[in-house]
């Protein structure tokens, strides 16, 4: 197995699908904003993904299934008779089986070489996996996902951009960084942004001091131009928005109370009304596969 894949497999085998707390895996704790304010927004994004599979069918492929880390993710295959879970990490498949029960058909395989016949699946989902595939095999993996999708089937690949515009804005204009540098805004910094979390605050936003950083994880997202020029001619897809707000954006701009919830509702409306634009500027686009 290639070195990049070994790194990814080792991460998930030994760390990512270990429990960080009673309700979160290490992977979720490291890469997802788990504050309560995010819950409804994340559910709306999951429903948007689920809408692509609402037609139901017999065979649902979850390529790079991971641990099936949330009930919303588990529900994506509702309406399908069989969920086939593929992952090259045994830890992922054991956790998936634990969540989905005996109904899950687990296959340990590499998504760049799927052991299934052409057109086998009514639905194909590949979420947050492709950007962990070696950069020069991602186009091949897209081809594999399209190959196993039935002609009238529904396929969705959730991806991320290397330098999403909304994340760049968040890093540049994060009020916690900008406010203390502007004399007139120092009061706002002291009054609101520097406030210590309440003792009963439900979830630590970042790992406590002294927590070791997580083990290495290979990650290579390609930019939109690469998909347009190298993938789209062979594997047709529509670009749509899954979730525009990533962790840098939400941690910078979304407060953990009702104003934050209202801001996220506005963002959801923008994602619905301008799916192409929000896919381009946001953090997590999705490629909706079409069979040629
Ligand atoms: C970020 S997790 C995503 C899990 C799940 N799809 C989700 O959205 O919650 C990535 C998963 O893909 C698996 N994976 C990464 N590269 C893979 C490959 N080439 N073949 C099979 N599984 C792979 C990892 O083992 C891990 O379980």
XYZ file of C-alpha atoms and ligand atoms in Angstrom:
319
model
C 0.000 0.000 0.000
C 1.244 3.503 -0.799
C 2.752 5.559 2.013
C -0.034 8.214 1.913
C -2.678 5.515 2.307
C -0.736 3.870 5.132
C -0.706 7.183 6.987
C -4.481 7.599 6.580
C -5.241 3.992 7.530
C -2.994 4.175 10.593
C -4.664 7.422 11.697
C -8.131 5.851 11.604
C -7.029 2.448 12.837
C -5.220 3.746 15.913
C -6.741 7.139 16.668
C -9.602 8.576 14.542
C -12.214 5.978 15.523
C -11.226 5.842 19.179
C -13.734 7.549 21.470
C -12.684 11.047 22.625
C -15.708 11.281 24.928
C -18.916 9.357 25.432
C -20.528 11.013 22.415
C -17.642 11.799 20.046
C -14.862 10.042 18.187
C -11.385 11.582 18.067
C -11.934 12.375 14.368
C -15.120 14.324 15.150
C -13.535 16.123 18.115
C -10.542 17.142 15.964
C -12.335 18.350 12.823
C -15.929 19.289 13.701
C -17.213 22.313 15.602
C -19.304 20.516 18.213
C -20.764 23.497 20.059
C -24.532 23.288 20.611
C -25.099 26.290 18.317
C -23.952 24.165 15.364
C -26.450 21.312 15.855
C -29.420 22.563 13.812
C -27.185 23.835 10.988
C -25.363 20.509 10.730
C -28.707 18.681 10.678
C -29.909 20.895 7.803
C -26.735 20.075 5.851
C -27.249 16.361 6.499
C -30.871 16.614 5.292
C -29.650 18.357 2.128
C -27.346 15.400 1.493
C -30.120 12.919 2.337
C -32.446 14.529 -0.202
C -30.258 13.069 -2.967
C -31.008 9.548 -1.703
C -34.668 10.081 -0.847
C -35.797 8.036 -3.867
C -34.651 4.855 -2.060
C -33.649 1.623 -3.770
C -31.966 -1.688 -3.035
C -28.216 -1.149 -2.816
C -26.586 1.828 -1.032
C -22.783 2.119 -1.104
C -21.079 4.105 1.666
C -17.522 4.412 0.316
C -15.147 5.299 3.165
C -17.974 4.843 5.679
C -15.913 5.504 8.796
C -17.580 4.827 12.153
C -21.047 6.165 11.114
C -20.472 8.889 13.630
C -23.936 10.492 13.886
C -27.584 9.409 13.702
C -28.118 11.800 10.764
C -25.297 10.116 8.849
C -26.681 6.656 9.684
C -30.109 7.702 8.370
C -28.782 8.593 4.903
C -29.452 5.071 3.624
C -33.036 4.928 4.975
C -35.229 3.764 2.152
C -32.572 1.356 0.836
C -32.655 -2.375 1.492
C -28.892 -2.899 1.945
C -26.120 -0.551 3.069
C -22.707 -1.704 1.892
C -20.012 -0.114 4.054
C -16.544 0.051 2.514
C -13.454 1.240 4.348
C -9.817 0.193 4.464
C -9.762 0.628 8.243
C -10.934 -2.354 10.299
C -11.652 -0.014 13.234
C -14.067 1.957 11.008
C -15.901 -1.193 9.927
C -16.179 -2.541 13.480
C -17.643 0.773 14.657
C -19.977 0.920 11.629
C -21.227 -2.591 12.389
C -21.691 -1.575 16.042
C -23.885 1.352 14.996
C -25.824 -0.144 12.088
C -26.009 -3.708 13.407
C -26.047 -6.904 11.378
C -27.825 -5.094 8.519
C -24.550 -3.433 7.486
C -22.610 -5.364 4.858
C -18.983 -4.488 5.628
C -16.236 -4.779 3.034
C -12.602 -3.933 3.743
C -11.368 -2.404 0.485
C -9.744 0.612 -1.131
C -12.133 3.015 -2.845
C -9.717 3.434 -5.757
C -10.330 -0.256 -6.617
C -13.871 -1.151 -5.620
C -14.579 -4.903 -5.700
C -18.042 -4.485 -7.260
C -19.451 -4.871 -10.749
C -20.419 -1.904 -12.942
C -23.781 -0.237 -12.195
C -24.236 -2.257 -8.981
C -25.555 0.516 -6.687
C -28.709 2.622 -6.665
C -26.945 5.111 -4.396
C -23.286 5.958 -3.842
C -22.072 8.174 -1.010
C -18.439 9.149 -0.496
C -18.174 11.802 2.235
C -14.911 13.342 3.429
C -12.813 10.553 1.937
C -11.612 11.619 -1.504
C -9.301 14.338 -0.179
C -7.519 11.659 1.878
C -6.810 9.660 -1.294
C -3.347 10.304 -2.842
C -3.557 13.388 -5.072
C -2.804 11.465 -8.274
C -5.424 8.756 -7.556
C -8.400 11.012 -6.840
C -9.519 11.163 -10.444
C -9.366 7.347 -10.619
C -11.444 7.118 -7.415
C -14.109 9.410 -8.905
C -14.162 7.084 -11.921
C -14.637 4.043 -9.670
C -17.534 5.662 -7.793
C -19.202 6.516 -11.083
C -18.528 3.034 -12.514
C -20.418 1.228 -9.736
C -23.354 3.679 -9.793
C -26.437 2.502 -11.686
C -27.471 4.697 -14.645
C -30.548 6.083 -12.872
C -28.801 6.044 -9.474
C -27.821 8.908 -7.230
C -24.183 9.533 -6.300
C -22.717 12.239 -4.080
C -19.089 12.949 -3.179
C -18.525 15.443 -0.341
C -15.207 17.256 -0.733
C -13.319 20.312 0.535
C -11.248 23.031 -1.150
C -7.582 23.659 -0.315
C -8.063 27.295 0.559
C -11.790 27.963 0.750
C -12.632 31.633 0.383
C -14.832 31.662 3.511
C -11.995 30.182 5.565
C -9.540 32.757 4.225
C -11.926 35.545 5.259
C -12.284 33.927 8.688
C -8.530 33.746 9.225
C -7.991 37.307 8.029
C -10.907 38.975 9.850
C -11.310 36.806 12.924
C -12.634 39.368 15.438
C -10.574 37.812 18.244
C -7.436 38.671 16.272
C -8.528 41.922 14.638
C -10.407 43.647 17.503
C -7.498 43.934 19.984
C -5.410 45.660 17.291
C -7.971 48.430 16.662
C -7.880 51.017 19.494
C -11.588 51.925 19.243
C -12.600 48.279 19.408
C -10.487 47.239 22.375
C -13.490 47.675 24.666
C -15.462 45.200 22.524
C -12.598 42.739 22.719
C -12.510 42.983 26.506
C -16.287 42.980 26.949
C -17.363 40.239 24.550
C -14.673 38.369 22.698
C -12.165 37.710 25.455
C -14.873 36.519 27.854
C -14.006 33.314 29.636
C -16.460 30.472 28.940
C -18.956 29.864 31.729
C -18.061 27.042 34.078
C -21.168 25.161 32.880
C -20.405 25.731 29.167
C -21.315 22.435 27.542
C -18.386 21.770 25.228
C -14.737 22.807 25.124
C -14.121 24.486 21.756
C -10.505 23.464 21.544
C -8.447 20.765 23.139
C -7.281 21.649 26.663
C -3.671 22.864 27.000
C -1.212 20.016 27.130
C -3.310 17.727 24.894
C -0.929 16.172 22.359
C -1.663 17.066 18.722
C -3.263 14.283 16.742
C -1.127 11.849 14.704
C -0.345 12.788 11.097
C -3.139 12.483 8.540
C -2.542 12.750 4.788
C -4.835 15.296 3.202
C -4.683 16.734 -0.322
C -7.703 18.665 -1.577
C -7.491 19.797 -5.201
C -8.845 23.192 -6.278
C -11.977 23.590 -8.412
C -9.925 24.183 -11.603
C -8.362 20.731 -11.236
C -11.785 19.061 -11.023
C -13.081 21.074 -13.949
C -10.110 20.177 -16.173
C -9.121 16.677 -14.991
C -12.303 15.006 -13.736
C -15.348 16.647 -15.293
C -14.635 15.637 -18.906
C -14.656 11.914 -17.935
C -16.884 11.859 -14.864
C -19.780 14.299 -15.275
C -21.077 15.891 -12.085
C -22.915 18.951 -10.832
C -21.217 21.131 -8.236
C -23.469 21.852 -5.260
C -23.019 23.190 -1.731
C -23.077 20.736 1.171
C -21.867 22.886 4.077
C -20.312 26.269 3.416
C -19.209 27.037 6.977
C -16.126 25.148 8.139
C -14.486 25.256 11.557
C -12.304 28.379 10.966
C -15.397 30.315 9.864
C -17.742 29.188 12.638
C -15.122 29.599 15.355
C -14.376 33.125 14.126
C -17.881 34.453 13.493
C -20.579 32.258 15.044
C -21.249 32.920 18.731
C -22.604 30.047 20.772
C -26.085 31.495 21.391
C -29.246 32.497 19.554
C -27.542 35.159 17.405
C -25.197 32.457 16.136
C -28.179 30.202 15.400
C -29.846 33.025 13.462
C -26.651 33.675 11.471
C -26.458 29.999 10.565
C -30.101 30.041 9.431
C -29.251 32.888 7.043
C -26.270 30.894 5.790
C -28.502 27.873 5.154
C -30.848 30.051 3.096
C -27.883 31.350 1.053
C -26.730 27.739 0.484
C -30.193 26.804 -0.748
C -30.708 29.842 -2.989
C -27.158 30.007 -4.427
C -25.945 26.374 -4.331
C -23.312 26.826 -7.051
C -21.812 30.021 -5.655
C -21.811 28.762 -2.054
C -20.171 25.536 -3.237
C -17.354 27.560 -4.782
C -16.708 29.934 -1.865
C -17.633 27.646 1.029
C -15.671 24.893 2.740
C -17.468 21.672 1.774
C -18.858 21.319 -1.757
C -20.500 18.173 -3.049
C -20.174 16.622 -6.484
C -23.473 15.147 -7.617
C -22.546 12.362 -10.018
C -24.313 11.769 -13.296
C -23.799 8.697 -15.409
C -22.769 9.500 -18.985
C -13.000 11.524 7.389
S -13.510 9.859 7.516
C -15.126 9.985 6.810
C -16.069 8.958 7.339
C -17.510 9.114 6.865
N -17.623 8.992 5.439
C -18.103 10.433 7.334
O -18.366 11.307 6.521
O -18.306 10.582 8.556
C -12.571 9.059 6.228
C -12.742 7.552 6.197
O -12.325 7.103 4.896
C -11.477 5.995 5.020
N -10.587 5.994 3.836
C -9.687 6.941 3.474
N -9.088 6.619 2.312
C -9.649 5.436 1.913
C -9.445 4.585 0.796
N -8.559 4.882 -0.172
N -10.171 3.443 0.700
C -11.061 3.118 1.688
N -11.296 3.876 2.779
C -10.598 5.036 2.889
C -10.756 6.178 6.344
O -10.296 4.952 6.862
C -11.868 6.817 7.196
O -12.605 5.850 7.893
